[in-house]
PDB file of C-alpha atoms in Angstrom:
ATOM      1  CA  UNK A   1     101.621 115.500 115.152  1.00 75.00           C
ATOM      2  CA  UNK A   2     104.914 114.523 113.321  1.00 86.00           C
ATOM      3  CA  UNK A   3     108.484 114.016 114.881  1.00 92.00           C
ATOM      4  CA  UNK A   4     110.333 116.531 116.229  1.00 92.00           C
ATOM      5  CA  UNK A   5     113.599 116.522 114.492  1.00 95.00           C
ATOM      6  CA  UNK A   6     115.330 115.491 110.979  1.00 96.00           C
ATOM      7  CA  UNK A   7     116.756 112.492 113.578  1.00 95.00           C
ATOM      8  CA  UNK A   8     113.178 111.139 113.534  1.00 96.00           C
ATOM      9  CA  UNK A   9     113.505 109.783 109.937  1.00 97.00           C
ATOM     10  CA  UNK A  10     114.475 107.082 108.968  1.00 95.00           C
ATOM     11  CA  UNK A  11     113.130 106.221 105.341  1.00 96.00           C
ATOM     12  CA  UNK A  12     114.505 107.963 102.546  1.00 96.00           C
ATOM     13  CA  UNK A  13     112.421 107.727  99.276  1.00 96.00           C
ATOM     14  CA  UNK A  14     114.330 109.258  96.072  1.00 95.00           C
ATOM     15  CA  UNK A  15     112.556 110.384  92.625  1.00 94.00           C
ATOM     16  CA  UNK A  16     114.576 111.775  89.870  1.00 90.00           C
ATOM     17  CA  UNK A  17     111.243 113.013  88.251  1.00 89.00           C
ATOM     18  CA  UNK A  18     108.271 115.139  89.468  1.00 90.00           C
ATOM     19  CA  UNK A  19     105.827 112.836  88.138  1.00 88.00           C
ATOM     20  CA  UNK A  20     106.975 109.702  89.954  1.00 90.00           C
ATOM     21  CA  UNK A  21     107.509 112.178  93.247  1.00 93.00           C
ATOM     22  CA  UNK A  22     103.867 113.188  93.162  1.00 91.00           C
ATOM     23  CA  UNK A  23     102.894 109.183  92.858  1.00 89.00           C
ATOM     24  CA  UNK A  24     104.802 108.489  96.296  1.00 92.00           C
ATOM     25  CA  UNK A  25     103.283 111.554  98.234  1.00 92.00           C
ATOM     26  CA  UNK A  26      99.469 110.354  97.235  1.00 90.00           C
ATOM     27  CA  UNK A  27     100.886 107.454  99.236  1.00 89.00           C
ATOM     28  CA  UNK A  28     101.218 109.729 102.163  1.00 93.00           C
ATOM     29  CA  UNK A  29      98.704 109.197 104.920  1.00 92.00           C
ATOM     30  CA  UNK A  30      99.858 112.660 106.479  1.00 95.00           C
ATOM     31  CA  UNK A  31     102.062 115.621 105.098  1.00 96.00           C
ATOM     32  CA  UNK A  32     104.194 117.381 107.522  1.00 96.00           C
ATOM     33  CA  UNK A  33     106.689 119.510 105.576  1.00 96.00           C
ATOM     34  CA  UNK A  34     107.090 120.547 102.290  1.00 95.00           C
ATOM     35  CA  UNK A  35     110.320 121.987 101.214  1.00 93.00           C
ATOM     36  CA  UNK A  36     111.826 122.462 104.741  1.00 94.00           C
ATOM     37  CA  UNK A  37     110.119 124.937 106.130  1.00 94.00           C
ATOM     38  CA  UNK A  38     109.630 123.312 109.523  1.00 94.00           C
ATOM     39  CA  UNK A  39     112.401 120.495 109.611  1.00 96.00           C
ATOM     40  CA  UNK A  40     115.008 122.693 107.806  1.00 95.00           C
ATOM     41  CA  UNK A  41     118.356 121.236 106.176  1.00 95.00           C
ATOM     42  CA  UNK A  42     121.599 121.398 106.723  1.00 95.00           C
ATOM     43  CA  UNK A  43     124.289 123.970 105.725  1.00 94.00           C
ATOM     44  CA  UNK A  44     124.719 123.807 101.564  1.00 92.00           C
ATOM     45  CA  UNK A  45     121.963 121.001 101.734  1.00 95.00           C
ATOM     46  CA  UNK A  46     120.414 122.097  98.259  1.00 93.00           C
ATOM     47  CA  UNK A  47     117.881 118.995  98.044  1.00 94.00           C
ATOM     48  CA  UNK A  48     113.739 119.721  97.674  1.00 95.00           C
ATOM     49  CA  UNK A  49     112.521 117.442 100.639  1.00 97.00           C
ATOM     50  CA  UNK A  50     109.147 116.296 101.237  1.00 97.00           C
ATOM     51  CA  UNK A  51     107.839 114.971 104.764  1.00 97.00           C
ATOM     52  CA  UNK A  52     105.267 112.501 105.631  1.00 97.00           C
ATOM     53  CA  UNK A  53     104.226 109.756 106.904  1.00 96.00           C
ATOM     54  CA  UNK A  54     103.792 106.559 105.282  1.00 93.00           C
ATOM     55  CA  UNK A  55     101.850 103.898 107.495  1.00 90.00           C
ATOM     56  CA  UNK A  56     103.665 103.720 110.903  1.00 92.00           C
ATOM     57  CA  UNK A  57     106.878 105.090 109.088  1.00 94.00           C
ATOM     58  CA  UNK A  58     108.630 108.632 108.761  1.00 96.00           C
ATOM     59  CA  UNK A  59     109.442 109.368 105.243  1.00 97.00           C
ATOM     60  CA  UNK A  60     111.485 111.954 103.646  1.00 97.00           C
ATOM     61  CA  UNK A  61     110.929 112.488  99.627  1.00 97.00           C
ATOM     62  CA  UNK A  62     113.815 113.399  98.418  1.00 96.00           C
ATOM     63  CA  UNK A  63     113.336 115.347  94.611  1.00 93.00           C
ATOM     64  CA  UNK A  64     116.208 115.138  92.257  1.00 90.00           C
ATOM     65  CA  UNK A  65     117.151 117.999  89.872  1.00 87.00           C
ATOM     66  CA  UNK A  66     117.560 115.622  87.140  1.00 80.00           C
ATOM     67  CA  UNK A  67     118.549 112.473  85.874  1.00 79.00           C
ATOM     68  CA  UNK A  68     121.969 110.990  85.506  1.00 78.00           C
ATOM     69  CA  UNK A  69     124.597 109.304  88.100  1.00 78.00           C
ATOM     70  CA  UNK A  70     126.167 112.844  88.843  1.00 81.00           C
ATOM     71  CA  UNK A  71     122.866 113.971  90.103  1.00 85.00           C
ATOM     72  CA  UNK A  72     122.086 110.738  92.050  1.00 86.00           C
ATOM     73  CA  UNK A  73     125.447 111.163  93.908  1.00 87.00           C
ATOM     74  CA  UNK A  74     125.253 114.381  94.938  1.00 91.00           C
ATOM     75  CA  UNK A  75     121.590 114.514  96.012  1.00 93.00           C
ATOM     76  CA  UNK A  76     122.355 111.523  97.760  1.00 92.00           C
ATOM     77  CA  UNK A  77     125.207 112.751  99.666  1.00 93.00           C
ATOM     78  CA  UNK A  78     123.580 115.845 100.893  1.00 95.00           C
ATOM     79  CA  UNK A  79     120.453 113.662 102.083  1.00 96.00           C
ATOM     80  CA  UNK A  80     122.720 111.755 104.223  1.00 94.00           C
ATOM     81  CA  UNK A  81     123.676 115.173 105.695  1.00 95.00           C
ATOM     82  CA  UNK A  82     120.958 116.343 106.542  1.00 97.00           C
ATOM     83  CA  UNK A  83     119.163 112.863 107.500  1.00 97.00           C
ATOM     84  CA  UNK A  84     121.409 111.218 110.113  1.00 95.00           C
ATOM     85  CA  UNK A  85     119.528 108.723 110.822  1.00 95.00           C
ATOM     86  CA  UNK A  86     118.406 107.006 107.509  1.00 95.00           C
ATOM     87  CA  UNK A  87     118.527 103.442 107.568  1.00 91.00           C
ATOM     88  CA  UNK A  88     116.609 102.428 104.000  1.00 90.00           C
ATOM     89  CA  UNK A  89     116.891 104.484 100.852  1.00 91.00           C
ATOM     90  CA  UNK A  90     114.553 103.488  98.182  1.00 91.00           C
ATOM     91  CA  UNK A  91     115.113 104.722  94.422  1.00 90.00           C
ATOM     92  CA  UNK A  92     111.326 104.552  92.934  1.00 91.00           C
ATOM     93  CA  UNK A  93     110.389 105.420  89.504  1.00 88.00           C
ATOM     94  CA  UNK A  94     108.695 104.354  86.523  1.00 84.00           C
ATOM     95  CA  UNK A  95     111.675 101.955  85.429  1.00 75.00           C
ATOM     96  CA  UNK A  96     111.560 102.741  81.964  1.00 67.00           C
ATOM     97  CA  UNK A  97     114.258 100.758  81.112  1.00 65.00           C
ATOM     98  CA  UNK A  98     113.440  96.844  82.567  1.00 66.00           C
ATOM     99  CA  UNK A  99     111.695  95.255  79.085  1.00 67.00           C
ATOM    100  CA  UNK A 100     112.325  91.811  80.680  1.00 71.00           C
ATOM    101  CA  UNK A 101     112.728  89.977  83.945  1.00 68.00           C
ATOM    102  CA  UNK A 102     114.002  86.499  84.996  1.00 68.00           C
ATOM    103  CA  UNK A 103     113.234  84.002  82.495  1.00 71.00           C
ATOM    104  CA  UNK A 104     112.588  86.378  79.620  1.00 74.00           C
ATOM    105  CA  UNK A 105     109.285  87.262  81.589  1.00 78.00           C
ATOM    106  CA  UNK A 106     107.852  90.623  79.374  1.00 78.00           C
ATOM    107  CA  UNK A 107     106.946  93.509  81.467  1.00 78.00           C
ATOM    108  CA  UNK A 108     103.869  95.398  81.029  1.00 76.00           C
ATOM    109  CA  UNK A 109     103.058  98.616  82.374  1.00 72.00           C
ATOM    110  CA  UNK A 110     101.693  98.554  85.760  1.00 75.00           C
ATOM    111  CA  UNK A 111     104.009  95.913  86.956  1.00 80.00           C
ATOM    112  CA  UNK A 112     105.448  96.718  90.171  1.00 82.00           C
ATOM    113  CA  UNK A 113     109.701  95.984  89.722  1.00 83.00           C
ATOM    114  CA  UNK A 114     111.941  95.222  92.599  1.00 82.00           C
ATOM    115  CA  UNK A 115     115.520  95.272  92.127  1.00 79.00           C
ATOM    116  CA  UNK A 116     117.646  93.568  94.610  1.00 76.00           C
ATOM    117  CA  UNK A 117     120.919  95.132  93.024  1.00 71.00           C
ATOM    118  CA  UNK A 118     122.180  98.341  91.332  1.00 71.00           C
ATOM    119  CA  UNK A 119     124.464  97.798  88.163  1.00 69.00           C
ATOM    120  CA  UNK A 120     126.266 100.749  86.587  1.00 69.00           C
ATOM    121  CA  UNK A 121     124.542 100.555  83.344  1.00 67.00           C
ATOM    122  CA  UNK A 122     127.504 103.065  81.591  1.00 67.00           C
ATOM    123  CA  UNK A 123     130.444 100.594  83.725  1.00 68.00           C
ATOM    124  CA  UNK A 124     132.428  98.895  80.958  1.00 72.00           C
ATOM    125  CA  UNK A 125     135.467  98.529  78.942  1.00 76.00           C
ATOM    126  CA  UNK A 126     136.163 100.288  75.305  1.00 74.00           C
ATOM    127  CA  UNK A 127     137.129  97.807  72.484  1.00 77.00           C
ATOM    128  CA  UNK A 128     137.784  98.247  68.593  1.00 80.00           C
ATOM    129  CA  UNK A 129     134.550  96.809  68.153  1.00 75.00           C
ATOM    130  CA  UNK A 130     132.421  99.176  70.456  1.00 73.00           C
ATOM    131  CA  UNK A 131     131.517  99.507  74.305  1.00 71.00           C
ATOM    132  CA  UNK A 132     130.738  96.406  75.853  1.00 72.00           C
ATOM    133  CA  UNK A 133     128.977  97.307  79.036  1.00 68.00           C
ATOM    134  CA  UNK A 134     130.184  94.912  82.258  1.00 67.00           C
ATOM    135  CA  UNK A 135     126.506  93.409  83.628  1.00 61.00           C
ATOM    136  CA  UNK A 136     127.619  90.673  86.146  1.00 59.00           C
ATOM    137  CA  UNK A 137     126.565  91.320  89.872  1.00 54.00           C
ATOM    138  CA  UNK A 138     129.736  90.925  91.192  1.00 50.00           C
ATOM    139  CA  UNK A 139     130.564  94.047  89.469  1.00 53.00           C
ATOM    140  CA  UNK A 140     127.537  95.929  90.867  1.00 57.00           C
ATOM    141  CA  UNK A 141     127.447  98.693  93.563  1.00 63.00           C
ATOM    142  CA  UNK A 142     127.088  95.832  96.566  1.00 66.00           C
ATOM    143  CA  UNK A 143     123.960  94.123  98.064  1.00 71.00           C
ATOM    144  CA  UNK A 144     121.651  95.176 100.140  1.00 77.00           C
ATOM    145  CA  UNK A 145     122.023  94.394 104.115  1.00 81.00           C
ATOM    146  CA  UNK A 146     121.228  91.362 105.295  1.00 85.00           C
ATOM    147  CA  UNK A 147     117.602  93.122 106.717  1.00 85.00           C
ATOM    148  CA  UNK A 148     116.418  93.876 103.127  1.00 85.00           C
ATOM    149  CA  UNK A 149     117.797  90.765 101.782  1.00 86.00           C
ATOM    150  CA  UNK A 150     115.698  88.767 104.056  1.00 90.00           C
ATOM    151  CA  UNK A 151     112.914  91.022 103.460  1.00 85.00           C
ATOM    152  CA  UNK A 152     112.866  90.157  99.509  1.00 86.00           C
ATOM    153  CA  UNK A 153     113.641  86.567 100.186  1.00 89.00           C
ATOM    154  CA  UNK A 154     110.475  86.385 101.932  1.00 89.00           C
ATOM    155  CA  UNK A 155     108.688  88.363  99.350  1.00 86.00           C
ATOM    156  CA  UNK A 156     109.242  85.408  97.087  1.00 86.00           C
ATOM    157  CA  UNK A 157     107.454  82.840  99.067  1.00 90.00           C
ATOM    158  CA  UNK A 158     104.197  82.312  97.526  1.00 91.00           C
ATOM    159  CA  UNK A 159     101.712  83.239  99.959  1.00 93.00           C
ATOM    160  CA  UNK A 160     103.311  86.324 101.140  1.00 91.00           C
ATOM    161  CA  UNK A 161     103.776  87.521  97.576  1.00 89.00           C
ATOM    162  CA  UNK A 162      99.906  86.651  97.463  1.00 92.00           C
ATOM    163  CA  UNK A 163      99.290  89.084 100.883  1.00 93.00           C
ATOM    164  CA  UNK A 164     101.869  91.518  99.314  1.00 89.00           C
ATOM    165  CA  UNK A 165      99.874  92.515  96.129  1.00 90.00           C
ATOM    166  CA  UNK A 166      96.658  92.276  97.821  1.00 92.00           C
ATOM    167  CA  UNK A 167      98.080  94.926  99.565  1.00 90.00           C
ATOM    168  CA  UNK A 168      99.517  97.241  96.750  1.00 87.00           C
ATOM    169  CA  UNK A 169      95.900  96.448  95.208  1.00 89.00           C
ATOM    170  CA  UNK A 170      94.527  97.747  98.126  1.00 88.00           C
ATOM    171  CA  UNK A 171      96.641 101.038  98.216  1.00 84.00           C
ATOM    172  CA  UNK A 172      96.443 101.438  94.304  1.00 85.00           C
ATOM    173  CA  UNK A 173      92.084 101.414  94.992  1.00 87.00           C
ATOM    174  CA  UNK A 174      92.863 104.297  97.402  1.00 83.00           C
ATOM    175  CA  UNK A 175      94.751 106.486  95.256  1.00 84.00           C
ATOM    176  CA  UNK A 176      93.158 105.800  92.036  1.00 85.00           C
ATOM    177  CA  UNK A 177      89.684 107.028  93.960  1.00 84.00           C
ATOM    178  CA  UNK A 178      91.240 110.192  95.675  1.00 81.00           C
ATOM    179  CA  UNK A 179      92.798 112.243  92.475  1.00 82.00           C
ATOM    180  CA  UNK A 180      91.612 111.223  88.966  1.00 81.00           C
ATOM    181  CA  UNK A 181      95.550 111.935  87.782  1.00 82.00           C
ATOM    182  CA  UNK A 182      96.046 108.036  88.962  1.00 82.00           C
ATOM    183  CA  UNK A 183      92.989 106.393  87.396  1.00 81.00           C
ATOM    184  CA  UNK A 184      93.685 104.420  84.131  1.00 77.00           C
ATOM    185  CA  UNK A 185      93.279 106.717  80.963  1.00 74.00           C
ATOM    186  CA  UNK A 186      90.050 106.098  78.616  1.00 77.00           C
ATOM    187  CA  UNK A 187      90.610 103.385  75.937  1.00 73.00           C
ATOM    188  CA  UNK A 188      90.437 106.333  73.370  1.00 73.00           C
ATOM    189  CA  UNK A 189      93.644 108.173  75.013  1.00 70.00           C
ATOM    190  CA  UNK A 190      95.533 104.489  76.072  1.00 71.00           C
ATOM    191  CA  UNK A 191      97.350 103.932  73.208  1.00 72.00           C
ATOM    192  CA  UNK A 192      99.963 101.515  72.538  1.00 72.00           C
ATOM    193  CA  UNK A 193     102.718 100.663  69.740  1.00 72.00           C
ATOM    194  CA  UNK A 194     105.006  97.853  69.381  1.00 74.00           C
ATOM    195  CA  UNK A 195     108.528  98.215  70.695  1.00 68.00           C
ATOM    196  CA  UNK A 196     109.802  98.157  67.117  1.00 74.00           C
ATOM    197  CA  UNK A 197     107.914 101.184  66.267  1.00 74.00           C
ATOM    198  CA  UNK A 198     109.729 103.984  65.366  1.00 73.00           C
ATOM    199  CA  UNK A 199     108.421 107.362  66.847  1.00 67.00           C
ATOM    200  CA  UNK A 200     108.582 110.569  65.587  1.00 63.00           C
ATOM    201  CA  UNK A 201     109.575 113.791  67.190  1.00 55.00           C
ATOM    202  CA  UNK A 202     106.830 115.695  69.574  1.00 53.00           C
ATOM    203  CA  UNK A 203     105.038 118.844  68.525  1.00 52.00           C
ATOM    204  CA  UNK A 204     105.128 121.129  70.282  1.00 55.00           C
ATOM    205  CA  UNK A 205     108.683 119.869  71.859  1.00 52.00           C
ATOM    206  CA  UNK A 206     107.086 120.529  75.346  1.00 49.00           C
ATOM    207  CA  UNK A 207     104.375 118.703  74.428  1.00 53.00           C
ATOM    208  CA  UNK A 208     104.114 115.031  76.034  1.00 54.00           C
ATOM    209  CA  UNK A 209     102.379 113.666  73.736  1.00 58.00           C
ATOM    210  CA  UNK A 210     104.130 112.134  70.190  1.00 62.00           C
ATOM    211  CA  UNK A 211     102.911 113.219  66.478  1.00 60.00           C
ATOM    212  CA  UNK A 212     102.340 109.140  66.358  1.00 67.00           C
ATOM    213  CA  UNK A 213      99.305 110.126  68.391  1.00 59.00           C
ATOM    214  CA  UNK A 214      97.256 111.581  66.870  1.00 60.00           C
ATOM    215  CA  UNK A 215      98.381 109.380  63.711  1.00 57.00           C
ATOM    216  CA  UNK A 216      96.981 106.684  65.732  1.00 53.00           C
ATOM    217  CA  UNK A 217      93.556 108.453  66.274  1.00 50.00           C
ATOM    218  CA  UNK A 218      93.174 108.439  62.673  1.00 49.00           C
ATOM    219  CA  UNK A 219      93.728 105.015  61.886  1.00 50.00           C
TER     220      UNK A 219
END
């Protein structure tokens, strides 16, 4: 039986792509609304909202139109209109973008990322020379609260790191085994390039996978 009101939630999970939405509801140990039909939103709410539970926790996936700042703003303003009584917001994705961690430690997909800041990546100045983007944290959005501060500090302590990826291991089995969508794709179809490769364009343009595919098939 899930809560009785939008009040009752108080995890907000936020995916600016289908694909990394449908990854967070296999997580879902029980489904109670899809797309506000029982919950509802609020007046001029336009958001897609999914609602489950996650372990002991009430979760609301929250589906972004698209990509972009603009879009991240706005969706998150109308979640916090309709969901009172969020207290954690997570942004989850495939982080396309993090090459490198501390220490010039290389990231390879499948890693599981944490960030314990957001940066404006666009935030910068204009010189003759080009647009030099501003990276320091003290010119980030602000940390976290104290809670989730604490939270990742203790994350970092070697045996609960240890007892924290036994656990992802352990949720990763469970998904993997209930849709074949989340296994690992067949050697044949895993195929990787170096990040200096140069990719050409997809055919069909709807298509997902790039010409340098089947290129690759060949060799």
């Amino acid at each position: 039986m899930g809560p009785n009101s939008r009040r009752d939630f108080t995890i907000a999970i936020i995916c600016a792509l289908p694909l990394e939405a449908d990854a967070v509801e296999a997580l879902f140990d029980e489904t109670y609304d899809r797309l506000s039909r029982l919950y509802g939103r609020e007046s001029g709410d336009t958001n897609a909202y999914v609602n489950g539970r996650i372990g002991g926790h009430n979760v609301v996936l929250c589906y972004m139109p698209g990509t972009g700042k603009s879009s991240a703003a706005s969706v998150a303003a109308r979640l916090r209109a309709s969901y009172t009584s969020i207290q954690l917001a997570l942004v989850v994705g495939t982080c396309g973008g993090t090459p490198y961690g501390p220490y010039s430690t290389q990231i390879f997909l499948g890693d599981v990322i944490i960030s314990d800041a957001v940066i404006e990546y666009d935030f910068g100045k204009q010189y003759p020379g080009g647009f030099h983007r501003t990276t320091g944290v003290s010119n980030s959005l602000g940390p976290p609260n104290q809670e989730i501060r604490s939270l990742l500090a203790g994350l970092r302590a070697k045996r609960a790191l240890q007892e924290f990826q036994g656990e992802m291991l352990q949720q990763l089995f469970t998904i993997q085994h209930s849709e074949l969508q989340w296994r690992r794709p067949d050697f044949v179809d895993d195929v990787l390039f170096k990040a200096s490769y140069h990719h050409r364009h997809y055919v069909p343009p709807s298509s997902p996978k790039c010409r340098c595919f089947n290129e690759a098939l060949k060799m």
